[in-house]
GROMACS .gro file of C-alpha atoms in nm:
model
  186
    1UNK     CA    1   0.918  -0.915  12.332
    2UNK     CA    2   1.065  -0.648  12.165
    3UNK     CA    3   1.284  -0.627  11.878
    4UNK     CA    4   1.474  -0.379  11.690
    5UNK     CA    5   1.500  -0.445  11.284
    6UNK     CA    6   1.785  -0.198  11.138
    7UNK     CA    7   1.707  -0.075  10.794
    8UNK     CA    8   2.074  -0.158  10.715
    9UNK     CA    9   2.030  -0.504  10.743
   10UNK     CA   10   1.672  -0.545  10.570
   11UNK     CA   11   1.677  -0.762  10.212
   12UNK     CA   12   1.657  -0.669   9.889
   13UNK     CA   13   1.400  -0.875   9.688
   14UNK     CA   14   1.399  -0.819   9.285
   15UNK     CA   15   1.096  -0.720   9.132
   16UNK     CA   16   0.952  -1.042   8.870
   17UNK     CA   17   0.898  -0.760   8.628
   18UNK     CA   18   1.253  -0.693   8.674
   19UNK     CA   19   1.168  -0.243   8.678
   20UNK     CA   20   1.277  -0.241   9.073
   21UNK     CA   21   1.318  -0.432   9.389
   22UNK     CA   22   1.158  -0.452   9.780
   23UNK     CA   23   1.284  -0.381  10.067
   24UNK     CA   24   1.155  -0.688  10.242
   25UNK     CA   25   1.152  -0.546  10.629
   26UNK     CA   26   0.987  -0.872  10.800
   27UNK     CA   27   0.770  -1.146  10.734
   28UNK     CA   28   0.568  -1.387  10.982
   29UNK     CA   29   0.591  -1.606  11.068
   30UNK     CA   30   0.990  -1.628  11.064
   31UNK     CA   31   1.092  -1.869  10.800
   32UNK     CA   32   0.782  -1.748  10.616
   33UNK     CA   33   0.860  -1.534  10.248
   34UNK     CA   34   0.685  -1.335   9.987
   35UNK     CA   35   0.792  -1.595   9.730
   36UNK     CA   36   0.593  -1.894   9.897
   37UNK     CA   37   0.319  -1.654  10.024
   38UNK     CA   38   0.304  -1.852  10.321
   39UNK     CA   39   0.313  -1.603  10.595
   40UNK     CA   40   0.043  -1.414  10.783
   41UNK     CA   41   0.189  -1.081  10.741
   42UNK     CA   42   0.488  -0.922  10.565
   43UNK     CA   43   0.617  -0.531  10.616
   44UNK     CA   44   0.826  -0.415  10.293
   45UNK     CA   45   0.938  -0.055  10.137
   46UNK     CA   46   0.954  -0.007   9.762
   47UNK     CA   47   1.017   0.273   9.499
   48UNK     CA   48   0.786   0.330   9.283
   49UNK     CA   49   0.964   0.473   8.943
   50UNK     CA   50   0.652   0.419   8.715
   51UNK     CA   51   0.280   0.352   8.712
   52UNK     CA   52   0.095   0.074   8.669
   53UNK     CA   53  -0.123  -0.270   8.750
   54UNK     CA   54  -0.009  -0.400   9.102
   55UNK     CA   55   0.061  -0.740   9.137
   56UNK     CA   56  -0.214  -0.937   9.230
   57UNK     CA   57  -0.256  -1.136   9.559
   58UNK     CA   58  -0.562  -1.346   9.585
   59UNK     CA   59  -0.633  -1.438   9.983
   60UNK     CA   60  -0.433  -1.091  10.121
   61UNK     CA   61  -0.525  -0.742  10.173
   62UNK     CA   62  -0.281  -0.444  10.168
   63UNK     CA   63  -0.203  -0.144  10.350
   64UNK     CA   64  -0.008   0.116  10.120
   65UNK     CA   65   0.159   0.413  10.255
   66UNK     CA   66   0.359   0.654  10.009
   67UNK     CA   67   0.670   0.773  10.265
   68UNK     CA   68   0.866   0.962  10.061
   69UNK     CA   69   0.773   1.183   9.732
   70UNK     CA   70   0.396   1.329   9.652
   71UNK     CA   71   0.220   1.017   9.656
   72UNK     CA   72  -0.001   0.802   9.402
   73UNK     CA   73  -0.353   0.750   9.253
   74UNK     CA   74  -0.496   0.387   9.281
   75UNK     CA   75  -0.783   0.312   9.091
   76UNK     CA   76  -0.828   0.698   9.066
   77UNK     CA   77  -0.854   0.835   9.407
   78UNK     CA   78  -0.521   1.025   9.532
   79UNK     CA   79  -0.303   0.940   9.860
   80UNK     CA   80  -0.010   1.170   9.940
   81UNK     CA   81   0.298   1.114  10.184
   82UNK     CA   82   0.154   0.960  10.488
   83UNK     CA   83  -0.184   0.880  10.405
   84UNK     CA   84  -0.282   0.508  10.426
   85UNK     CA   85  -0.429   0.320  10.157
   86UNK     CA   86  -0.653  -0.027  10.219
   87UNK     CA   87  -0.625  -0.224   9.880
   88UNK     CA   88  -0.772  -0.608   9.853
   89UNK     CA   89  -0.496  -0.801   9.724
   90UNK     CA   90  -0.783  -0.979   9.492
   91UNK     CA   91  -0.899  -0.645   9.318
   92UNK     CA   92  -0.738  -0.519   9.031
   93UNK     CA   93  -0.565  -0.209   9.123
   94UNK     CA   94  -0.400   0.060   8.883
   95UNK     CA   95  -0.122   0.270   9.050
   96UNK     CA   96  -0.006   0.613   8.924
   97UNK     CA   97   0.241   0.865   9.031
   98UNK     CA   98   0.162   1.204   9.147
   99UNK     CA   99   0.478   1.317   9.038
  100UNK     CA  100   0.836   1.141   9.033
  101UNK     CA  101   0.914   0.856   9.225
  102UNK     CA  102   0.735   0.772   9.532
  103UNK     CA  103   0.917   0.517   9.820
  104UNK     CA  104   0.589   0.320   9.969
  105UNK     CA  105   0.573   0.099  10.295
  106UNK     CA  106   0.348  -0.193  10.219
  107UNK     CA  107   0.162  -0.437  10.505
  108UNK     CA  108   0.040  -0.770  10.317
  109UNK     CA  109  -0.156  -0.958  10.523
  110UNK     CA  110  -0.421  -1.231  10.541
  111UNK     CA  111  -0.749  -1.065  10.669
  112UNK     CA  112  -0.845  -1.431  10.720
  113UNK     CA  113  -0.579  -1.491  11.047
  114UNK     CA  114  -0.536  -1.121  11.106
  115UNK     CA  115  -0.665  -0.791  11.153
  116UNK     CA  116  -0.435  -0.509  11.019
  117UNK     CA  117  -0.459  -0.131  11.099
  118UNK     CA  118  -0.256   0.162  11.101
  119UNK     CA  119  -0.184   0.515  11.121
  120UNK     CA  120   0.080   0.729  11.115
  121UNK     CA  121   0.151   0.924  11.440
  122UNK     CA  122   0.360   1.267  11.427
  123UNK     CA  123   0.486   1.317  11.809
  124UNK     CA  124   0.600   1.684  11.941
  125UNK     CA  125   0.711   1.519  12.264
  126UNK     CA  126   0.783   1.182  12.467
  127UNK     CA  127   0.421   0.929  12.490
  128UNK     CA  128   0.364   0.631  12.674
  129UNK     CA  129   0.127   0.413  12.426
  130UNK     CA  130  -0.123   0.128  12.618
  131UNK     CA  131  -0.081  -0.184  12.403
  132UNK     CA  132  -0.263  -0.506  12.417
  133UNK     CA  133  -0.049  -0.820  12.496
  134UNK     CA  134  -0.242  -1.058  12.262
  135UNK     CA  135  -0.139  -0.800  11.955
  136UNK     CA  136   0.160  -0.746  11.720
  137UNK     CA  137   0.276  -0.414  11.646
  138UNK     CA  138   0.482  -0.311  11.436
  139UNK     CA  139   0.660   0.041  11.414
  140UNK     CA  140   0.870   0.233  11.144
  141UNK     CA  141   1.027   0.589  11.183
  142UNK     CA  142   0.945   0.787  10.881
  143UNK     CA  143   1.097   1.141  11.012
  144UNK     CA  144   1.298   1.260  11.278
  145UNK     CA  145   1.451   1.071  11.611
  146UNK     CA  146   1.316   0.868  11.845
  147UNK     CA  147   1.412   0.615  12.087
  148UNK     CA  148   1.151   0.377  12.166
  149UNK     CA  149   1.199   0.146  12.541
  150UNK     CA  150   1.529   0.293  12.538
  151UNK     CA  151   1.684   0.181  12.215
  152UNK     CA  152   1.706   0.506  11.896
  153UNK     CA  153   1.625   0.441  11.606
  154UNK     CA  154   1.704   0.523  11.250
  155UNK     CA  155   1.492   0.627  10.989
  156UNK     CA  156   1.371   0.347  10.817
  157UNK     CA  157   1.446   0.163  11.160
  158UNK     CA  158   1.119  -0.109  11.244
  159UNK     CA  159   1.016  -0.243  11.594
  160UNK     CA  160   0.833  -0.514  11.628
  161UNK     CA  161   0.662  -0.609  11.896
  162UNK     CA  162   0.477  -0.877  12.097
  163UNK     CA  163   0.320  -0.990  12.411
  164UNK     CA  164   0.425  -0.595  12.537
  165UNK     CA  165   0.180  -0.338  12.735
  166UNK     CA  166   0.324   0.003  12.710
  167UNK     CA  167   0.541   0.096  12.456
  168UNK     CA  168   0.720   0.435  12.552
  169UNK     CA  169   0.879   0.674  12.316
  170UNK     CA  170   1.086   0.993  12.343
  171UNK     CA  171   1.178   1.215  12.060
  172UNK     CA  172   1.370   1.502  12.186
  173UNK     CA  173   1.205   1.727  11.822
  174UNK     CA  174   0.907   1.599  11.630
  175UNK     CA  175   0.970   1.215  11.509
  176UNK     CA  176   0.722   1.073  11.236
  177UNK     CA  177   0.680   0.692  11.232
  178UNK     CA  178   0.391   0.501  11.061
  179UNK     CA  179   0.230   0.244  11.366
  180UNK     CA  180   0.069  -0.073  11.272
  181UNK     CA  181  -0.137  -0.295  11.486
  182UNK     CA  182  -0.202  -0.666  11.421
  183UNK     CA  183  -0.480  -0.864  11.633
  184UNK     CA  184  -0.477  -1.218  11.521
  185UNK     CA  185  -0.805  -1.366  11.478
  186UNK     CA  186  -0.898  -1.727  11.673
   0.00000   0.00000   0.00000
């Protein structure tokens, strides 16, 4: 199954702190939210205005990407635009800015029903990707255009996908998009 999540119709979710909001792209499973932190996994975007402690999440682990500005520091090593951070939701982390605001894409998960990877994949021209049925993927442009199985996308467009082999993409120019991969654990 595939499905296409439009940026235009992701929620906002306000910020406890009340200095910003999420951009709360999909949680699962379906009725699952951030709020209850009953899901297995949950894709947002944020900006990023200021530095400091992020929130705590005891049981989850994160995947940070900075998608937009220079990029950040947590707990002193530096990630710019498009690299991938691993944080443990348990761990204390410190976040600061590299320069202005930064926009991130965040994966929380729970290592303890699912394995969570990604990378972000810059394509010069049309790809056929092998998937594995028994995984979720999950798949946001960053740059450029792309369909993907026929349907364009948006930046800030998501697909996600399950139970799918092949996932094929065509960009007529370069198209940036950050790919995740979730195996659930038995």
């Amino acid at each position: 199954m595939l499905t296409l999540l439009s940026h235009t119709r992701y929620r906002q979710q306000p910020w406890s702190s009340g200095k910003g909001s999420t951009t709360e792209i999909l949680s699962a499973p379906a009725h699952a939210s951030l709020a209850r932190l009953d899901f297995d996994y949950h894709l947002s975007m944020a900006p990023l205005k200021e530095g400091g402690p992020l929130p705590l999440f005891p049981g989850f682990s994160r995947i940070l990407l900075p998608i937009r500005g220079a990029g950040f520091v947590l707990n002193g090593h530096p990630y710019t635009t498009f690299e991938i951070a691993h944080v443990d939701g348990e761990t204390q982390t410190h976040c600061e800015l590299l320069k202005r605001e930064v926009t991130e894409l965040g994966l929380l998960y729970r290592p303890s029903r699912v394995k969570a990877n990604a990378r972000v994949l810059t394509l010069p021209f049309p790809l056929t990707l092998t998937l594995e049925p028994a995984n979720t993927y999950l798949v946001t442009l960053l740059e450029g255009s792309l369909q993907a199985a026929g349907q364009p996308l948006q930046v800030g467009d998501t697909l996600h996908l399950c139970g799918e082999e092949s996932l094929a993409l065509q960009c007529e120019r370069s198209a940036t998009l950050a790919f995740f991969t979730l195996q659930p654990l038995t």
